[in-house]
Short mmCIF file of C-alpha atoms and ligand atoms in Angstrom, two decimals:
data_model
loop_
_atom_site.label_atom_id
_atom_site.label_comp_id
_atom_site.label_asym_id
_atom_site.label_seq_id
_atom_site.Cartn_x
_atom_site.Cartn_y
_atom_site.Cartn_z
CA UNK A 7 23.13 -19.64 22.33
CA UNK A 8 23.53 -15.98 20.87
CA UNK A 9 23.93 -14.87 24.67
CA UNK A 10 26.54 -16.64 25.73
CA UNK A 11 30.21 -17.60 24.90
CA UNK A 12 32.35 -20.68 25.62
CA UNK A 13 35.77 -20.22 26.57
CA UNK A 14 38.20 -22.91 27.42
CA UNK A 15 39.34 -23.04 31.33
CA UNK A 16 43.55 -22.77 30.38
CA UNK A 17 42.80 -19.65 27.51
CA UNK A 18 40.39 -17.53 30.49
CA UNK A 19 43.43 -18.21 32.88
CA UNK A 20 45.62 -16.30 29.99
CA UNK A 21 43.67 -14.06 29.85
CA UNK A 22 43.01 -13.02 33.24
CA UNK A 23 46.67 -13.21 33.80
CA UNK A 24 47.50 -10.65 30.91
CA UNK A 25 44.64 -7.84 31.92
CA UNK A 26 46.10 -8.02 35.96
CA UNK A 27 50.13 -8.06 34.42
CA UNK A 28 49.27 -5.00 32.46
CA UNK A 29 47.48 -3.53 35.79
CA UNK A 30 51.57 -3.97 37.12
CA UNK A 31 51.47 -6.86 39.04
CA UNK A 32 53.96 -9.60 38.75
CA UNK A 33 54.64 -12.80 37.18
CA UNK A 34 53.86 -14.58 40.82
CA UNK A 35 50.70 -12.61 41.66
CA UNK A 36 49.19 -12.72 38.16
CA UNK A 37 49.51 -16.27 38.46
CA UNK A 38 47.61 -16.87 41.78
CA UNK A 39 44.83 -14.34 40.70
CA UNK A 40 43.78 -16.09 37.36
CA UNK A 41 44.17 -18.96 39.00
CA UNK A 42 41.73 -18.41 41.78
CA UNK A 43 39.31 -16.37 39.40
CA UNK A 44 39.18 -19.17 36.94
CA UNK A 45 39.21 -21.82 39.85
CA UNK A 46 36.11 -19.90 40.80
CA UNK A 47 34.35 -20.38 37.40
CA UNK A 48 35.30 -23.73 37.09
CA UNK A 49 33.76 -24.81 40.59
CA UNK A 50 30.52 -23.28 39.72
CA UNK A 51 30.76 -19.84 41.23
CA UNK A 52 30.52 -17.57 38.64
CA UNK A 53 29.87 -15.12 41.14
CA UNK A 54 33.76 -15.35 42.17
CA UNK A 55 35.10 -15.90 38.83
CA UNK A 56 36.53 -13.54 35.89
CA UNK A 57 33.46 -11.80 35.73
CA UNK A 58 34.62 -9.94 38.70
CA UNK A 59 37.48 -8.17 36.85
CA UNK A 60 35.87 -5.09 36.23
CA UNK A 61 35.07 -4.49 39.50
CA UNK A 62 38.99 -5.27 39.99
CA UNK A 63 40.32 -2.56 37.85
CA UNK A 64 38.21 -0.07 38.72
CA UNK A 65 39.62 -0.28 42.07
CA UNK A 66 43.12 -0.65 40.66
CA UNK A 67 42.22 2.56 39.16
CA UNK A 68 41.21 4.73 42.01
CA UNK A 69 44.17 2.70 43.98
CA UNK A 70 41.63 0.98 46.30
CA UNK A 71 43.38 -1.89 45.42
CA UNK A 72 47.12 -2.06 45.04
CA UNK A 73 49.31 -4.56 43.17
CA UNK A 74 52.52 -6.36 44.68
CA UNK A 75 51.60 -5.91 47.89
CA UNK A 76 52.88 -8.91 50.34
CA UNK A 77 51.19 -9.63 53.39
CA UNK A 78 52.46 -8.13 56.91
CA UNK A 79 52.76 -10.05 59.78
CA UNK A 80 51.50 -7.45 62.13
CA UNK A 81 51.56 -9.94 65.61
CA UNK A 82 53.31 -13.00 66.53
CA UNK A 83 52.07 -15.06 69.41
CA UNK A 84 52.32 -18.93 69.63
CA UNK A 85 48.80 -19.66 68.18
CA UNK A 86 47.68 -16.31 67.55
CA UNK A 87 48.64 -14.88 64.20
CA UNK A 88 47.57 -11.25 62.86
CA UNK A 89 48.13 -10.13 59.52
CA UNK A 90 47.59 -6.70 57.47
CA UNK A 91 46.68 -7.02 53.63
CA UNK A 92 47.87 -3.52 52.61
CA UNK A 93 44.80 -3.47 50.38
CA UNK A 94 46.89 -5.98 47.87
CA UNK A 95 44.76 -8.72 45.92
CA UNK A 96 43.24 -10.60 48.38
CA UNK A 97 43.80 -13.89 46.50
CA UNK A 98 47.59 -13.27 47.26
CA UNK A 99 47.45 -11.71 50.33
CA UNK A 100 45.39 -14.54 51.75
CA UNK A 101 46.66 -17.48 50.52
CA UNK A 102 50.43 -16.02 51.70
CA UNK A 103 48.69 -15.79 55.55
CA UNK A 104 46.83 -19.13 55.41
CA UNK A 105 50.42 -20.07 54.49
CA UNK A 106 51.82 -18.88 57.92
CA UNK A 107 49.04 -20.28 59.98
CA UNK A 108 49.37 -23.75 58.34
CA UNK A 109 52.96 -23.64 59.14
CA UNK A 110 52.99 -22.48 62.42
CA UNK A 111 49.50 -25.18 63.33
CA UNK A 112 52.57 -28.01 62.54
CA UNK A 113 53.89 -27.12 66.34
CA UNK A 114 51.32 -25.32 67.92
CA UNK A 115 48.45 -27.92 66.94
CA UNK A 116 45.69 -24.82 67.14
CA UNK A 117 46.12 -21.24 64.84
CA UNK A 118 44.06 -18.08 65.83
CA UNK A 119 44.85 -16.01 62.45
CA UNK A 120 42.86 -13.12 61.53
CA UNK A 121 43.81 -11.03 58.51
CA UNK A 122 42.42 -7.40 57.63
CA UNK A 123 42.58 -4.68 55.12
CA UNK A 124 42.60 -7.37 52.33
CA UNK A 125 41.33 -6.50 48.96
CA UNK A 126 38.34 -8.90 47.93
CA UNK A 127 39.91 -12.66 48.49
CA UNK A 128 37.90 -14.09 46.28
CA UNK A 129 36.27 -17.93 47.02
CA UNK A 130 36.73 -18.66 50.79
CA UNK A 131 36.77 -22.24 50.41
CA UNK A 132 40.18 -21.78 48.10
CA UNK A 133 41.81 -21.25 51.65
CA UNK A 134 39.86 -24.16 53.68
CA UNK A 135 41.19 -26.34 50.46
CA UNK A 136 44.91 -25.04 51.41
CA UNK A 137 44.21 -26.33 55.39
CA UNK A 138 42.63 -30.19 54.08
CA UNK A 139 45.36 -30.73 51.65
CA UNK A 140 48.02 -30.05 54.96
CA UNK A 141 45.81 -32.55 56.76
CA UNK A 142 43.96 -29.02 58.79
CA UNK A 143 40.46 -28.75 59.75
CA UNK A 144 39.73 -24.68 59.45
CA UNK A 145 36.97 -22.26 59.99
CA UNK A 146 37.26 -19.17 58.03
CA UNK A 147 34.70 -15.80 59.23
CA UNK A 148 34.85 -13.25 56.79
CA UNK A 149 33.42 -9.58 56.15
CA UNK A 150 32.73 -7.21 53.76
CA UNK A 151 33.90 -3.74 54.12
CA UNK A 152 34.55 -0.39 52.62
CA UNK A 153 31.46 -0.40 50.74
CA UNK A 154 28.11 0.08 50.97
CA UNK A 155 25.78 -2.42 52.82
CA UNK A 156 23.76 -5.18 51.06
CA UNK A 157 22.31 -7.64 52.61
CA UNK A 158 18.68 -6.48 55.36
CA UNK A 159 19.15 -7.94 59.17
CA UNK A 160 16.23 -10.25 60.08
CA UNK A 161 13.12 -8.36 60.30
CA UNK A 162 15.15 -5.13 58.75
CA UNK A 163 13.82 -3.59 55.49
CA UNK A 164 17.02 -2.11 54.95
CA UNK A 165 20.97 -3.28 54.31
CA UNK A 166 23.08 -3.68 56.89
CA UNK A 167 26.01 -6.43 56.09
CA UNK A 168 27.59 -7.63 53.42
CA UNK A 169 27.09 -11.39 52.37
CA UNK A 170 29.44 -12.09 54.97
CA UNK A 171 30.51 -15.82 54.08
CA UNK A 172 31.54 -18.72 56.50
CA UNK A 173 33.72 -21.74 55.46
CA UNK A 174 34.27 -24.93 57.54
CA UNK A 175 37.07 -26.95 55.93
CA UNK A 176 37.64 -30.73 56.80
CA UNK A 177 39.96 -33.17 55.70
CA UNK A 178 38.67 -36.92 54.55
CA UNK A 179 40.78 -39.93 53.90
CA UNK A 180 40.76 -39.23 50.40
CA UNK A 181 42.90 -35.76 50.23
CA UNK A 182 41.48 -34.91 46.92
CA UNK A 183 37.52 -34.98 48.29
CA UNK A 184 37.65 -32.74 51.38
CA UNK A 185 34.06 -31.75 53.18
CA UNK A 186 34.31 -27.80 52.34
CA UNK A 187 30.77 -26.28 53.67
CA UNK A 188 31.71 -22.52 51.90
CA UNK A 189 28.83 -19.92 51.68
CA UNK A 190 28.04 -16.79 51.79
CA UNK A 191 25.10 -15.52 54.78
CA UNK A 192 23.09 -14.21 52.44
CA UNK A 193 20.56 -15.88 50.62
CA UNK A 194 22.63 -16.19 47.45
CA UNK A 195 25.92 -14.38 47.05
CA UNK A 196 26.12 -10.74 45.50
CA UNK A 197 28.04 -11.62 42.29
CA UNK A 198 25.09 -13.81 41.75
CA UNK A 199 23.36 -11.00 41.21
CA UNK A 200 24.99 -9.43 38.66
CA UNK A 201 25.66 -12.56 36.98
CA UNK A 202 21.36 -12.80 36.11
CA UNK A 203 21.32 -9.09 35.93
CA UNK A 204 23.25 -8.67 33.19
CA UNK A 205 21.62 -11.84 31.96
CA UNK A 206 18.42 -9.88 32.13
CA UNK A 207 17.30 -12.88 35.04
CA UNK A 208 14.87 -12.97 37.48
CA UNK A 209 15.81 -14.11 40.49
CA UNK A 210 13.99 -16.77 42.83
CA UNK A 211 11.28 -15.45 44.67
CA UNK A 212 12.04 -14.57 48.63
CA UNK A 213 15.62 -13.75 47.93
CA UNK A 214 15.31 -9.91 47.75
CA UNK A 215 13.43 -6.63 48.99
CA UNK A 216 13.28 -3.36 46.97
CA UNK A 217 13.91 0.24 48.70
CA UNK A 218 10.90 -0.30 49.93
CA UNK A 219 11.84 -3.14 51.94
CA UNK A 220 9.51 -5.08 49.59
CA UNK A 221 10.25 -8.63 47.90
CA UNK A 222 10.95 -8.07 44.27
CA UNK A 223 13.01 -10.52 41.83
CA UNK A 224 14.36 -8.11 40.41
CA UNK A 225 18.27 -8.11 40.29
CA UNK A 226 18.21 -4.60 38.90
CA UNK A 227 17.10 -3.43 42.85
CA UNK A 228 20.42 -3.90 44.06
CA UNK A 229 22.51 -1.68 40.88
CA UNK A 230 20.01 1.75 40.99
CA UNK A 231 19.72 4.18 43.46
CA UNK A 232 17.90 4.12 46.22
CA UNK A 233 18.78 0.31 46.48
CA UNK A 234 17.32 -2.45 48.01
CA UNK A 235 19.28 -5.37 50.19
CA UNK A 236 19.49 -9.48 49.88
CA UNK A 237 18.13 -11.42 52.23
CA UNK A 238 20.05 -13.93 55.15
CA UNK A 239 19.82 -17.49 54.22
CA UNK A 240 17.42 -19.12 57.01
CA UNK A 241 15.90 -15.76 58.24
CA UNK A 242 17.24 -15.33 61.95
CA UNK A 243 19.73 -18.64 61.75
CA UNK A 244 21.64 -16.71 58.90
CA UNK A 245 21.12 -13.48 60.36
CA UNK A 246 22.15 -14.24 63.47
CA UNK A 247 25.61 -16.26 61.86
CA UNK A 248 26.03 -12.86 59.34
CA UNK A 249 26.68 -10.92 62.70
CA UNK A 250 28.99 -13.42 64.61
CA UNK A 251 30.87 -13.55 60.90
CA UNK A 252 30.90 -10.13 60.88
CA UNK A 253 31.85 -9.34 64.61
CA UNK A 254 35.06 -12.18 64.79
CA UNK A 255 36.30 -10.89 61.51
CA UNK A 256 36.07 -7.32 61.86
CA UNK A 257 36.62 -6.82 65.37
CA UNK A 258 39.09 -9.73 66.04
CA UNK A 259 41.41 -8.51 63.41
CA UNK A 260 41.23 -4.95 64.11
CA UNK A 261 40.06 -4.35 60.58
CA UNK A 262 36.72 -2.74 61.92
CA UNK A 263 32.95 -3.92 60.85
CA UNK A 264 30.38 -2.07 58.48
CA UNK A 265 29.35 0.07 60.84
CA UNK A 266 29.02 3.59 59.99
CA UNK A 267 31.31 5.27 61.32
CA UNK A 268 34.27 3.44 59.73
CA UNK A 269 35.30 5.09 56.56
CA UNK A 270 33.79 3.87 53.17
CA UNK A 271 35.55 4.43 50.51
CA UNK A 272 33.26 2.17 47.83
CA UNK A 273 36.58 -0.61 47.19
CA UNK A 274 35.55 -4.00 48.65
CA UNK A 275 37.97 -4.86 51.66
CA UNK A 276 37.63 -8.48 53.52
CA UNK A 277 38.60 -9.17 56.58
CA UNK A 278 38.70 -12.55 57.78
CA UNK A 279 39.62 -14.60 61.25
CA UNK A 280 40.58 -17.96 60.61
CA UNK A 281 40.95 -21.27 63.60
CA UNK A 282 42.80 -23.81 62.21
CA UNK A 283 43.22 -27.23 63.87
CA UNK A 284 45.39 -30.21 63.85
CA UNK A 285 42.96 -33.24 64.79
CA UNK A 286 45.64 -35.39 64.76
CA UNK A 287 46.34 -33.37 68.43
CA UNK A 288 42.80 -34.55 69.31
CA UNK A 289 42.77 -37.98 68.49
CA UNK A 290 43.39 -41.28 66.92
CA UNK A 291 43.88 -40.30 63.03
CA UNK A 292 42.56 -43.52 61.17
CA UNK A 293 39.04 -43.99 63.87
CA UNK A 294 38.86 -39.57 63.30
CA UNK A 295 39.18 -40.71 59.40
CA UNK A 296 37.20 -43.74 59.45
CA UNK A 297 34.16 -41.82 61.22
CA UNK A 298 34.32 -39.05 58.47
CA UNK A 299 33.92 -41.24 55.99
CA UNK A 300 31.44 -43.40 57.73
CA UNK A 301 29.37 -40.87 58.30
CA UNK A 302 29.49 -39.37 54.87
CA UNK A 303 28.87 -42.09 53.56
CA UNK A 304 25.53 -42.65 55.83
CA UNK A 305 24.11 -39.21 54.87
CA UNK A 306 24.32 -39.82 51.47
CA UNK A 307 23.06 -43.38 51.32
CA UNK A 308 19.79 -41.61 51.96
CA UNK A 309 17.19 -41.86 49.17
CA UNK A 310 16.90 -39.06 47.15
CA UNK A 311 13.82 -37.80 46.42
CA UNK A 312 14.42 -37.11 42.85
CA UNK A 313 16.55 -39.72 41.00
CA UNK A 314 18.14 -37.23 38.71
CA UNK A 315 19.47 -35.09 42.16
CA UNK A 316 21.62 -37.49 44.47
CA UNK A 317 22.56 -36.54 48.47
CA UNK A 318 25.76 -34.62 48.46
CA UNK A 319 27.70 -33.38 50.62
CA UNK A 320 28.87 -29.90 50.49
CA UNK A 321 32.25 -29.45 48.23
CA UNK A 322 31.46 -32.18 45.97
CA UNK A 323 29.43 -30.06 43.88
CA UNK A 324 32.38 -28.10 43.07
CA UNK A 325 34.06 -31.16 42.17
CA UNK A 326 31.37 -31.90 39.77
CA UNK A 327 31.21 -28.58 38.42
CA UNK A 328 35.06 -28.65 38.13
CA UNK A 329 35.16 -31.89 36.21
CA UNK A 330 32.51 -30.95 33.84
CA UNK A 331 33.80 -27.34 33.11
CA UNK A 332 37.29 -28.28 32.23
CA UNK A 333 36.01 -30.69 29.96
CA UNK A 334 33.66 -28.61 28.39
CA UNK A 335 34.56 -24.98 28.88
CA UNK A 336 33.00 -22.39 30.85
CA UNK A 337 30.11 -20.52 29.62
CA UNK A 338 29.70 -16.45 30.14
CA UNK A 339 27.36 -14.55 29.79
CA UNK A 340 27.76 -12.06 26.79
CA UNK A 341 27.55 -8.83 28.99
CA UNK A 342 29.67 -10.46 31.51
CA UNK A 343 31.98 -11.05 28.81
CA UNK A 344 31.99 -7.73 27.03
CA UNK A 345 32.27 -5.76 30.25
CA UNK A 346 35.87 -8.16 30.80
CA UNK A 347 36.80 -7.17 26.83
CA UNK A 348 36.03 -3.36 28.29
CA UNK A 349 38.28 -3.88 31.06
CA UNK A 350 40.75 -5.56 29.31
CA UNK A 351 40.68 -2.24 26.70
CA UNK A 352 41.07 0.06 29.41
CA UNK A 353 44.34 -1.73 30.35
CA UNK A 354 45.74 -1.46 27.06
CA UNK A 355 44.76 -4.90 25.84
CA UNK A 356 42.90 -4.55 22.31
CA UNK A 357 39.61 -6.47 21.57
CA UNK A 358 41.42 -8.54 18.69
CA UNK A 359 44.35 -9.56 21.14
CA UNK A 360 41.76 -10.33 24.07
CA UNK A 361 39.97 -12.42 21.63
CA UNK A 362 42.82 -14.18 20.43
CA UNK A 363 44.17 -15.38 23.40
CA UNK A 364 40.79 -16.39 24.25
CA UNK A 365 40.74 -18.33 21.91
CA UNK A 366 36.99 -17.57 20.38
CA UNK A 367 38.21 -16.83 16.79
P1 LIG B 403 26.42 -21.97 47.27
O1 LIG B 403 25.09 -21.64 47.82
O2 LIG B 403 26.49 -22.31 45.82
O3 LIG B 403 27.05 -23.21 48.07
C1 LIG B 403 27.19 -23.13 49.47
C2 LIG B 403 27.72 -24.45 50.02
O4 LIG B 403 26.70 -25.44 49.88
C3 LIG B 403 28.94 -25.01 49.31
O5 LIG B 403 29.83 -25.50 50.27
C4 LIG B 403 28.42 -26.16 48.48
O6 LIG B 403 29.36 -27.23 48.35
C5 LIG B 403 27.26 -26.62 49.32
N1 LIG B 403 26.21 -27.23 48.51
C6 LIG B 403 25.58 -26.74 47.43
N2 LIG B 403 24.67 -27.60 46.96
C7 LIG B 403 24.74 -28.70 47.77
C8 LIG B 403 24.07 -29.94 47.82
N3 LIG B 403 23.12 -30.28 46.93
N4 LIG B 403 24.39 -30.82 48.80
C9 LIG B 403 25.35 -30.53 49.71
N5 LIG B 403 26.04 -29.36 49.72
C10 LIG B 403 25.72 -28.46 48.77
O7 LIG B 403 27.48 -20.80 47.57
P2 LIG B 403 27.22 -19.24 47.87
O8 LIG B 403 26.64 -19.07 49.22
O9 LIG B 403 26.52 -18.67 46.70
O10 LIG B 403 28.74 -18.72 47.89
C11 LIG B 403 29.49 -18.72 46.69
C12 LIG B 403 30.91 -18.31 46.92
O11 LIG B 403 30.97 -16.93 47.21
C13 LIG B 403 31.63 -18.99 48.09
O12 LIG B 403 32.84 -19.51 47.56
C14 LIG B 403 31.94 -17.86 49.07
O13 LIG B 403 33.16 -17.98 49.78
C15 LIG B 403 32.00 -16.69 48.14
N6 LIG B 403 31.76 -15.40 48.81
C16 LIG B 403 32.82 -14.57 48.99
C17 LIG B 403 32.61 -13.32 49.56
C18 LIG B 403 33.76 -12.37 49.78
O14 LIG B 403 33.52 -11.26 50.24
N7 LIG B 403 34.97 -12.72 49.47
C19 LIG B 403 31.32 -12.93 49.96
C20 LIG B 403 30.28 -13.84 49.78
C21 LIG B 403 30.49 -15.07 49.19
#
């Protein structure tokens, strides 16, 4: 198709890594961001994946996001862990303090960890995958702040969250096919958006309201002035869990919520509280295993009711996705694609050299 491009999974990773190495970060952080980005693409979430670059250097450029920046450990209690992002990639940043609470859950059996003024971190689930593969169960609440609201309270006909996602991580007897429920509270998430926008998509019906406070499928709603504002999945359900996300992150790690009055200074800043738990400390490991699977295994004997669409459960489609992409490539969107080419420019990275280590010549 004229308006798209295939690019292979291990030539986006170059990529990526050479447009954030000439934004000054090093060898180790470069590495974890094009991993994660392309991780994102190759899972299925385009929404998460390179396309989000040049939102990334924009904010590199007006130093709302700042490279080589380690994360502090601000508290130090037994189970309770807080950490400070310093506004570094949140891909780094996160993963480092996921790294200290999965440590630290080895002796205490239960983590409290809550980390704030993080640049974006990216795909939640990346850091309930770090808790299965250490045996963890983990439940992640994240917010969205430092920029302007997007998604309309229940009954609102106005913004007043970000998508706000919520990740429950959980180990199974196979390590390599964890249960990772990872979503934002929205309807759909916000890169979504801009993935069918510059598509020129439609989106679903019932999924946005204009400025109006209107339902529209237009994409476009949310990138002009006045906007409009996504919708919560499961109208006051999703609503209700958007708040509680957005009330244990913000508040629990001192990073602050949406709310007006904290300063807004248009980056995107996450802040996330995280419980980890050992359920080895709460029982018998093979039964606590054996019932996973057991039940997995139940919900998804259920007859589907189209043949074609099988009963998951949730992170296996990423597995799928995963599997199929890194066999055969992962498509972009032209726009999408040119907008990481002008990005890449900006950096100093010419179009032929972008395109080269792409691969698309
Ligand atoms: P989604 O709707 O595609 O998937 C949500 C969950 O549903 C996933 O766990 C998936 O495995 C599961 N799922 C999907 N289809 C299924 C099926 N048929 N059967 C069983 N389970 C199924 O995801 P989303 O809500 O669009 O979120 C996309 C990504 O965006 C997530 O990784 C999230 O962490 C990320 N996000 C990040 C931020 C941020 O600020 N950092 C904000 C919002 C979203």
């Amino acid at each position: 198709m004229d308006n798209e491009i295939i690019v292979e999974a291990g030539r986006l990773r170059d990529l990526v890594y050479e447009i954030i190495r000439l934004g000054g970060s090093d060898a180790d952080e470069c590495r974890i961001v094009s991993d994660h980005l392309v991780e994102a693409n190759l899972t299925g979430h385009d929404s998460h994946g390179v396309g989000i670059i040049p939102t990334y250097i924009a904010n590199l450029q007006k130093k709302l996001l700042l490279p080589n920046t380690s994360v502090q450990n601000t508290s130090d209690n037994g189970s309770f862990l807080q950490f400070d992002g310093g506004k570094g990639y949140g891909q780094r940043v996160a993963a480092e303090a996921m790294e200290y609470a999965l440590e630290r859950c080895k002796t205490t059996g239960v983590v409290v960890m809550t980390l704030k003024n993080s640049h974006h971190i990216g795909r939640v689930g990346a850091y309930g995958k770090m808790a299965t593969e250490a045996g963890f169960i983990s439940l992640h609440f994240v917010n969205v702040t430092d920029h302007f609201t997007i998604v309309a309270p229940h009954l609102g006909s106005d913004s007043r969250f970000g998508t706000n996602p919520v990740c429950i991580a959980m180990p199974t007897k196979e390590k390599s096919r964890p249960i990772i429920l990872d979503m934002a509270t929205s309807k759909v998430a916000m890169g979504k958006l801009r993935v069918a926008h510059n598509a020129g998509e439609l989106m679903q019906e019932g999924i946005l309201i204009d400025k109006d406070g209107h339902s529209t499928r237009d994409p476009g709603v949310m990138f002009n002035d006045p906007k409009g504002a996504l919708l919560p999945f499961a109208e006051h359900k999703g609503y209700g869990l958007a708040l509680m996300a957005e009330l244990l992150s913000g508040v629990l790690s001192g990073g602050g919520t949406i709310q007006p009055k904290n300063k807004r200074l248009e980056g995107i800043i996450n802040t996330m509280t995280v419980i980890v738990i050992d359920p080895s400390r709460l029982g018998d490991l093979d039964w606590i295993n054996d019932e996973i699977d057991a039940m997995s295994k139940f919900v998804k004997a259920s007859p589907p009711v189209n043949l074609d669409y099988p009963v998951l459960v949730p992170g296996e489609p990423e597995r799928i996705s995963s599997q199929s992409r890194a066999r055969n490539g992962i498509r972009l969107d032209t726009e999408s694609w040119n907008q990481i080419l002008i990005s890449a420019e900006t950096m100093g990275l010419p179009h032929e050299k972008s395109i080269d280590i792409s691969g698309l010549k």
